[in-house]
PDB file of C-alpha atoms in Angstrom:
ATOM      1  CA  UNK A 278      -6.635  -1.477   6.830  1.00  0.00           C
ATOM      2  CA  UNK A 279      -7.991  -4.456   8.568  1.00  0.00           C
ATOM      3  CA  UNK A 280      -5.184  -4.476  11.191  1.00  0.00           C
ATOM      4  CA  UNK A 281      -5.480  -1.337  11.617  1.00  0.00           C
ATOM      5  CA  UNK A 282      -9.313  -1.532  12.414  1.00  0.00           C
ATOM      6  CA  UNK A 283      -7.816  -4.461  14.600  1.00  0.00           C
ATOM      7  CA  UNK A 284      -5.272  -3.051  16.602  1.00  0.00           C
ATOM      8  CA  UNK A 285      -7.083   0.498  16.960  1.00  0.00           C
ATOM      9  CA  UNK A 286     -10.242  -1.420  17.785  1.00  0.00           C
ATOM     10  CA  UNK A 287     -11.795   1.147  15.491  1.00  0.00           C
ATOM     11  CA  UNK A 288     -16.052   0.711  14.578  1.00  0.00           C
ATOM     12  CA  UNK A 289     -15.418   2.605  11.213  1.00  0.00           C
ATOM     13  CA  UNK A 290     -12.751   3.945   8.987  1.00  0.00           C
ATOM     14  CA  UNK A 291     -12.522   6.237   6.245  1.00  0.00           C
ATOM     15  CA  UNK A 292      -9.757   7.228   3.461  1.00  0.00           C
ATOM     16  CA  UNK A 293     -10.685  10.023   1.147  1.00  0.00           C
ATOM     17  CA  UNK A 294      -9.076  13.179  -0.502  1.00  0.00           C
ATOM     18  CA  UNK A 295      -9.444  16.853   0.505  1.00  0.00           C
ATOM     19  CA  UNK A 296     -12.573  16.955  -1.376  1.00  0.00           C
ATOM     20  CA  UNK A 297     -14.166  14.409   0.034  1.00  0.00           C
ATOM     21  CA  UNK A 298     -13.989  11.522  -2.680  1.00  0.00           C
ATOM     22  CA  UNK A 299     -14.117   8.366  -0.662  1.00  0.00           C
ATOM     23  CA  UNK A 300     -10.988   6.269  -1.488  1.00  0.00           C
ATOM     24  CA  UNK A 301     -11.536   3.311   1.528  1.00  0.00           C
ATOM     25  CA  UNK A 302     -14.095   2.917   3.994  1.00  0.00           C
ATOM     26  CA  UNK A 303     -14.947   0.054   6.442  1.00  0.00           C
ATOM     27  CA  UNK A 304     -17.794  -0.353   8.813  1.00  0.00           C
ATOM     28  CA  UNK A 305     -20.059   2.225   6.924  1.00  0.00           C
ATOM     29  CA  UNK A 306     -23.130  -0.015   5.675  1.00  0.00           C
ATOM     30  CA  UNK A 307     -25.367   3.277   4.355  1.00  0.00           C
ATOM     31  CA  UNK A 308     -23.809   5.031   0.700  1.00  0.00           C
ATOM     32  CA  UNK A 309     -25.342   7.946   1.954  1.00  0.00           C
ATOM     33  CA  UNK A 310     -24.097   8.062   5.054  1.00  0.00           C
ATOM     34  CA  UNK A 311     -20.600   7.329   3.674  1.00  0.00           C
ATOM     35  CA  UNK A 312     -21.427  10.444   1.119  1.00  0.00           C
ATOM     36  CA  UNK A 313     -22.424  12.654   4.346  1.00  0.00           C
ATOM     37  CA  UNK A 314     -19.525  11.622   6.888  1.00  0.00           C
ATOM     38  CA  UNK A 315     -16.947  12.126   3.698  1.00  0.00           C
ATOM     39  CA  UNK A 316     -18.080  15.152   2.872  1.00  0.00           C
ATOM     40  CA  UNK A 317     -18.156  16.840   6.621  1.00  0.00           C
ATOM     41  CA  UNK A 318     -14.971  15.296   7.496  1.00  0.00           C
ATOM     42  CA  UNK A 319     -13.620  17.394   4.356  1.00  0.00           C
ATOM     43  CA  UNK A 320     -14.500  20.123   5.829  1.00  0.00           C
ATOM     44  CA  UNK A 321     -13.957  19.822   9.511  1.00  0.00           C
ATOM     45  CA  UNK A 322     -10.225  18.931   7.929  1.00  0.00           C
ATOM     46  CA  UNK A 323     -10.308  22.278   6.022  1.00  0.00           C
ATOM     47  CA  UNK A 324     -12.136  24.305   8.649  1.00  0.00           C
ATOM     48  CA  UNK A 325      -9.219  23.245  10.959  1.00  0.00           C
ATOM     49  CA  UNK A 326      -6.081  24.164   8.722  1.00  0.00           C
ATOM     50  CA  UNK A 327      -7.399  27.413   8.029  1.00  0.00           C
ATOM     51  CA  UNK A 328      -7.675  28.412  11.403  1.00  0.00           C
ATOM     52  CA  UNK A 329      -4.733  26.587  12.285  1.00  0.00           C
ATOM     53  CA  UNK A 330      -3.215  29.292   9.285  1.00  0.00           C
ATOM     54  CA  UNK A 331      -5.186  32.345  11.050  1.00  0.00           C
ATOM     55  CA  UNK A 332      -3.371  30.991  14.340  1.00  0.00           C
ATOM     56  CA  UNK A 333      -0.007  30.837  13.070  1.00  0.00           C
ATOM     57  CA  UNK A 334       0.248  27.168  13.261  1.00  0.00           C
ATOM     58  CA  UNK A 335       0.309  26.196   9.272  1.00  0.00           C
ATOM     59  CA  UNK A 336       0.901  22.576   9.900  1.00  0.00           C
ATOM     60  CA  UNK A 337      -2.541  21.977  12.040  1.00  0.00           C
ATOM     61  CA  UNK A 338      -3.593  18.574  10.533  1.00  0.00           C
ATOM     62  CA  UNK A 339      -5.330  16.603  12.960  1.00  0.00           C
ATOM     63  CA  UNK A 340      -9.138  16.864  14.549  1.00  0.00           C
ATOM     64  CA  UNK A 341     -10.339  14.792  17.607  1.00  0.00           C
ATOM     65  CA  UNK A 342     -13.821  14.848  19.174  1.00  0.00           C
ATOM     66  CA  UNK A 343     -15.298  13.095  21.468  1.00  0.00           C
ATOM     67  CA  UNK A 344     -18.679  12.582  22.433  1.00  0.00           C
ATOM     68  CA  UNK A 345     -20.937  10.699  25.299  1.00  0.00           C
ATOM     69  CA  UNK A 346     -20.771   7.461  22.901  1.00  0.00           C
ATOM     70  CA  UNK A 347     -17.973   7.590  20.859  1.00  0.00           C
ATOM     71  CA  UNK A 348     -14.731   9.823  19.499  1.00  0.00           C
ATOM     72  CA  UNK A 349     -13.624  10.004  16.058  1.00  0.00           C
ATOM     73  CA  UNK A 350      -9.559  11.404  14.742  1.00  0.00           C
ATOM     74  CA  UNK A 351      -9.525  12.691  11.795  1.00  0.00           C
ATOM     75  CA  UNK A 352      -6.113  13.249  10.285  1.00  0.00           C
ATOM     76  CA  UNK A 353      -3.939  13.881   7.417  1.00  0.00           C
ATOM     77  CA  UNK A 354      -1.455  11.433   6.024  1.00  0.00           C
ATOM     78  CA  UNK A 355       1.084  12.803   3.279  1.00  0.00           C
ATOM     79  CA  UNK A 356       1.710  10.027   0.903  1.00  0.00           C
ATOM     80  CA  UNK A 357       3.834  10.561  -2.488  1.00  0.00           C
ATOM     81  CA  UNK A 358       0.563  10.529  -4.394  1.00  0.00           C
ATOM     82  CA  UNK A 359      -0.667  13.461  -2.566  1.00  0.00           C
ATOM     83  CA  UNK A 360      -2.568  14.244   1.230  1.00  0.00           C
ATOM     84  CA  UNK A 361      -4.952  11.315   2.129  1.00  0.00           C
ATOM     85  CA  UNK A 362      -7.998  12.260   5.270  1.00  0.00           C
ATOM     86  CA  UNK A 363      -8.057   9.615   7.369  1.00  0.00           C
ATOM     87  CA  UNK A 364     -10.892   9.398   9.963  1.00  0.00           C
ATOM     88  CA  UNK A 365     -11.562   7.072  12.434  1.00  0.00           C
ATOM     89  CA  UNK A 366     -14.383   6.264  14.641  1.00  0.00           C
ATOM     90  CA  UNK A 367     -14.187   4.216  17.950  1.00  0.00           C
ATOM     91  CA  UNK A 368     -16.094   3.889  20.832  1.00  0.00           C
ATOM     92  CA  UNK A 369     -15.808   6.720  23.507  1.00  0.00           C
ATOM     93  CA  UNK A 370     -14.439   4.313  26.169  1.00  0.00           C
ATOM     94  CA  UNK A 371     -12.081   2.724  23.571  1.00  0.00           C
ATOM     95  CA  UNK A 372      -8.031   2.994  23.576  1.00  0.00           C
ATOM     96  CA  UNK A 373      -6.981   5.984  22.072  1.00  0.00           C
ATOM     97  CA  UNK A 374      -3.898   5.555  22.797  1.00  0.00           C
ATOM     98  CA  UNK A 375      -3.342   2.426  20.858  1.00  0.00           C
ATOM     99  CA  UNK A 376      -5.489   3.853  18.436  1.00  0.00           C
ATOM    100  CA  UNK A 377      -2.909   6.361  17.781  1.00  0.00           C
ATOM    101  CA  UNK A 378      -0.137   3.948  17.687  1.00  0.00           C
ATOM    102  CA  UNK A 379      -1.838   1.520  15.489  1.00  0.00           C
ATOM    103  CA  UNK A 380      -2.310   5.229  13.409  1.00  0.00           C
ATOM    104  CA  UNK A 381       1.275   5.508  13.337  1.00  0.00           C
ATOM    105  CA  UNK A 382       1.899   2.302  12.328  1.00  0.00           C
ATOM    106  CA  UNK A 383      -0.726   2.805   9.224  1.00  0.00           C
ATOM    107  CA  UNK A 384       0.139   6.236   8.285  1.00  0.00           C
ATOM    108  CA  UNK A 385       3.815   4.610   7.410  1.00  0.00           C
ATOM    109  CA  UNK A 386       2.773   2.017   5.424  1.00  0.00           C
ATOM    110  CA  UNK A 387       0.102   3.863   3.266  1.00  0.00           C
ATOM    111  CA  UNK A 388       2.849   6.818   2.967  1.00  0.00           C
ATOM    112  CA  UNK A 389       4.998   3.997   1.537  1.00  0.00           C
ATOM    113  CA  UNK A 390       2.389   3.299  -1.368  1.00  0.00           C
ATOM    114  CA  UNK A 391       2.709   5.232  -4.356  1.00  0.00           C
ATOM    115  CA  UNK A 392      -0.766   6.108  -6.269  1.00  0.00           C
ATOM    116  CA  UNK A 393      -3.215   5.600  -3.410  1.00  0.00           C
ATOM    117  CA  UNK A 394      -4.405   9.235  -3.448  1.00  0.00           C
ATOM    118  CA  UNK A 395      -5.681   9.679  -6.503  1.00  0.00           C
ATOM    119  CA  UNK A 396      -5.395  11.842  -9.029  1.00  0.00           C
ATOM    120  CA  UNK A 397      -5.778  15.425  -7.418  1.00  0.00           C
ATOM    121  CA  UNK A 398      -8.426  17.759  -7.058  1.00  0.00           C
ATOM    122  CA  UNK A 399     -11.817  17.238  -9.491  1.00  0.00           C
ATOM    123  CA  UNK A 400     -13.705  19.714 -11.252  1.00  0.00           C
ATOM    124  CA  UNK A 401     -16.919  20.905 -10.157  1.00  0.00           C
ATOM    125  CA  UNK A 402     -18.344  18.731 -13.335  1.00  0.00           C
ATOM    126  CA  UNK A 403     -16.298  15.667 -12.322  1.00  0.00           C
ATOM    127  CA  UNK A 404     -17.587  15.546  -8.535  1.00  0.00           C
ATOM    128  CA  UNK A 405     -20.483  13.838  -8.869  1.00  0.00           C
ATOM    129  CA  UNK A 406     -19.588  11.230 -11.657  1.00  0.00           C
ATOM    130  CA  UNK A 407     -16.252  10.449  -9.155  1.00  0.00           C
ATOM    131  CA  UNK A 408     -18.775  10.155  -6.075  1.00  0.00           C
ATOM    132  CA  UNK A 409     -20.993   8.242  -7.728  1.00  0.00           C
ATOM    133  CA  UNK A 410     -18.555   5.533  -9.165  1.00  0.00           C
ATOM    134  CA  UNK A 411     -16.488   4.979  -5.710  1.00  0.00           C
ATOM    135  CA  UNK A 412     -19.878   4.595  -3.817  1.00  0.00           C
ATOM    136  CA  UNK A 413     -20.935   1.911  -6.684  1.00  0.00           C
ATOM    137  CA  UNK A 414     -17.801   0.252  -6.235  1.00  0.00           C
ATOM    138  CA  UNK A 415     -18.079   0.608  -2.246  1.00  0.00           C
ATOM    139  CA  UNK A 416     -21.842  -0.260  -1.995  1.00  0.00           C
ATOM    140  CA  UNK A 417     -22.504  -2.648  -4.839  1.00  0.00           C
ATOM    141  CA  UNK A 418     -26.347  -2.711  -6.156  1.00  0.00           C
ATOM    142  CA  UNK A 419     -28.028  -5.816  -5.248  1.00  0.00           C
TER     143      UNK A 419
END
């Protein structure tokens, strides 16, 4: 992850499932920031391969904004253990297009590692306990 950050010169990165649960993160220093960004970038994932479906293009799995200050991707890697959301943040006068290389270059090594995606969808019941331990593990109390 750190090359990546390196080579993509990326301000913030985030791994998580479909449903949001926050698997990596760097450059995030607020939990509940981290618990906001995971969440919409769940959605903006989903919002996108359902229309994508509506479209006729099934396989619609990457997002890319940009704004005045900054751009984030937000993509899907398929890794044995299941689809990991990857979003990252850089600024808007960054290099995209070594971004996306150094994206490449990531996507194939985390698709090599078996495990990393945890163990599939939760149960309403189990969301919050899950959330609550990977941002305790993330954000440490002090």
């Amino acid at each position: 992850m750190d090359t990546f950050v390196r080579d993509a010169g990326a301000e913030r990165v985030m791994l998580m499932n479909r449903s949001g649960r926050l698997l990596l993160q760097r450059g995030f220093a607020d939990a509940r920031q981290v618990m906001k960004v995971a969440t919409l970038a769940a959605g903006i994932h989903a919002t996108g391969k359902r229309i994508g479906e509506l479209v006729g293009d099934p396989g619609m799995a990457q997002s890319q904004n940009r704004g005045s200050t900054c751009e984030f991707f937000l993509s899907e890697l398929l890794t044995p253990a299941g689809p990991i959301l990857f979003l990252t943040v850089f600024r808007a006068n960054g290099r995209p297009q070594v971004a996306r290389g150094a994206f490449e270059v990531f996507a194939r090594t985390l698709g090599s590692l078996a495990g990393v995606g945890g163990d599939g969808p939760l149960r309403a019941e189990e969301f919050e306990t899950s959330l609550m331990t990977s941002l305790e593990r993330l954000f440490p109390q002090r």
